Short mmCIF file of C-alpha atoms in Angstrom, two decimals:
data_model
loop_
_atom_site.label_atom_id
_atom_site.label_comp_id
_atom_site.label_asym_id
_atom_site.label_seq_id
_atom_site.Cartn_x
_atom_site.Cartn_y
_atom_site.Cartn_z
CA UNK Y 7 -25.36 -46.68 105.93
CA UNK Y 8 -22.15 -48.07 104.46
CA UNK Y 9 -19.28 -45.73 103.68
CA UNK Y 10 -18.58 -45.78 99.97
CA UNK Y 11 -15.36 -47.24 98.66
CA UNK Y 12 -13.15 -45.07 96.51
CA UNK Y 13 -11.81 -46.62 93.31
CA UNK Y 14 -8.42 -45.43 92.11
CA UNK Y 15 -6.53 -46.48 89.01
CA UNK Y 16 -2.89 -47.48 89.22
CA UNK Y 17 -0.50 -45.44 87.13
CA UNK Y 18 3.15 -46.38 86.58
CA UNK Y 19 5.91 -43.86 87.24
CA UNK Y 20 5.82 -43.22 83.47
CA UNK Y 21 2.10 -42.34 83.65
CA UNK Y 22 0.88 -45.57 82.01
CA UNK Y 23 -2.55 -46.78 83.12
CA UNK Y 24 -2.79 -50.42 82.09
CA UNK Y 25 -6.36 -50.72 83.40
CA UNK Y 26 -7.63 -47.74 81.38
CA UNK Y 27 -5.88 -48.97 78.23
CA UNK Y 28 -7.60 -52.34 78.60
CA UNK Y 29 -11.02 -50.88 79.38
CA UNK Y 30 -10.85 -48.56 76.35
CA UNK Y 31 -10.49 -51.59 74.06
CA UNK Y 32 -13.68 -53.23 75.32
CA UNK Y 33 -16.90 -53.17 73.32
CA UNK Y 34 -19.49 -50.75 74.69
CA UNK Y 35 -21.65 -53.53 76.20
CA UNK Y 36 -18.67 -55.22 77.86
CA UNK Y 37 -17.39 -51.92 79.23
CA UNK Y 38 -20.83 -51.26 80.72
CA UNK Y 39 -20.80 -54.69 82.40
CA UNK Y 40 -17.37 -54.05 83.90
CA UNK Y 41 -18.36 -50.59 85.13
CA UNK Y 42 -21.55 -52.00 86.64
CA UNK Y 43 -19.46 -54.41 88.70
CA UNK Y 44 -17.14 -51.60 89.76
CA UNK Y 45 -20.13 -49.55 90.89
CA UNK Y 46 -21.15 -52.43 93.14
CA UNK Y 47 -17.66 -52.43 94.66
CA UNK Y 48 -18.13 -48.75 95.49
CA UNK Y 49 -21.08 -49.87 97.60
CA UNK Y 50 -19.02 -52.55 99.33
CA UNK Y 51 -20.32 -55.51 97.30
CA UNK Y 52 -17.27 -57.28 95.87
CA UNK Y 53 -19.33 -60.17 94.51
CA UNK Y 54 -17.37 -62.88 92.71
CA UNK Y 55 -13.83 -62.00 93.69
CA UNK Y 56 -10.97 -63.83 95.33
CA UNK Y 57 -7.36 -63.29 96.43
CA UNK Y 58 -4.89 -64.56 93.83
CA UNK Y 59 -1.34 -63.66 94.83
CA UNK Y 60 0.62 -61.37 97.19
CA UNK Y 61 -2.27 -59.10 98.13
CA UNK Y 62 -3.75 -58.90 94.62
CA UNK Y 63 -7.38 -59.85 94.20
CA UNK Y 64 -9.30 -60.87 91.11
CA UNK Y 65 -12.78 -59.65 90.22
CA UNK Y 66 -14.41 -62.21 87.93
CA UNK Y 67 -16.97 -61.04 85.41
CA UNK Y 68 -18.81 -63.90 83.75
CA UNK Y 69 -19.53 -62.47 80.34
CA UNK Y 70 -17.76 -62.56 77.02
CA UNK Y 71 -14.45 -64.40 77.32
CA UNK Y 72 -14.53 -64.19 81.14
CA UNK Y 73 -13.21 -60.75 82.01
CA UNK Y 74 -10.93 -60.28 84.99
CA UNK Y 75 -10.08 -57.07 86.84
CA UNK Y 76 -7.10 -57.22 89.19
CA UNK Y 77 -7.03 -54.93 92.19
CA UNK Y 78 -5.51 -54.26 95.57
CA UNK Y 79 -7.16 -52.89 98.68
CA UNK Y 80 -5.44 -50.02 100.44
CA UNK Y 81 -6.84 -49.31 103.88
CA UNK Y 82 -10.56 -49.72 104.48
CA UNK Y 83 -11.93 -47.51 101.75
CA UNK Y 84 -9.66 -47.50 98.68
CA UNK Y 85 -9.57 -50.09 95.92
CA UNK Y 86 -6.76 -49.70 93.41
CA UNK Y 87 -7.54 -51.03 89.92
CA UNK Y 88 -4.30 -52.50 88.59
CA UNK Y 89 -5.13 -54.09 85.23
CA UNK Y 90 -7.72 -56.15 83.43
CA UNK Y 91 -8.04 -58.73 80.68
CA UNK Y 92 -9.80 -61.96 79.90
CA UNK Y 93 -9.32 -65.42 81.33
CA UNK Y 94 -7.04 -66.42 78.43
CA UNK Y 95 -4.09 -64.37 79.72
CA UNK Y 96 -4.80 -64.88 83.41
CA UNK Y 97 -1.40 -66.03 84.74
CA UNK Y 98 0.50 -63.31 82.86
CA UNK Y 99 -2.00 -60.69 84.06
CA UNK Y 100 -1.70 -61.82 87.67
CA UNK Y 101 2.08 -61.45 87.52
CA UNK Y 102 1.71 -57.97 86.01
CA UNK Y 103 -0.84 -57.01 88.70
CA UNK Y 104 1.50 -58.20 91.46
CA UNK Y 105 4.31 -56.10 89.96
CA UNK Y 106 2.03 -53.04 89.87
CA UNK Y 107 0.76 -53.64 93.42
CA UNK Y 108 4.31 -53.96 94.79
CA UNK Y 109 5.31 -50.76 92.97
CA UNK Y 110 2.27 -48.92 94.34
CA UNK Y 111 3.04 -49.97 97.93
CA UNK Y 112 6.71 -49.02 97.54
CA UNK Y 113 5.90 -45.59 96.14
CA UNK Y 114 3.17 -45.03 98.75
CA UNK Y 115 5.69 -45.81 101.48
CA UNK Y 116 8.10 -43.31 99.92
CA UNK Y 117 5.31 -40.75 99.59
CA UNK Y 118 5.31 -40.81 95.77
CA UNK Y 119 1.98 -42.45 94.96
#
């Protein structure tokens, strides 16, 4: 039996959750598709995902405008959801995700996650 993976959501030091703000804007059907993919990650099935930059990975969801969820992996059992959007803003979103990932690692090292 595979250990389940814990999903966490990145929050800035000002308590802003970019991922949750994005997900809340999705239509009900799209949100369900995204959550279905996240449930598969919990079981260890990352599916269509790839590394994009500086430790940030991209989960590709092939529906609607091509949704993307950016995440980092911390240890063997924690996936940190950084932000999400559609393919149209991909390069800007990757840069934002890298900024969030670097901040998370810095604060984790300082014990302030």
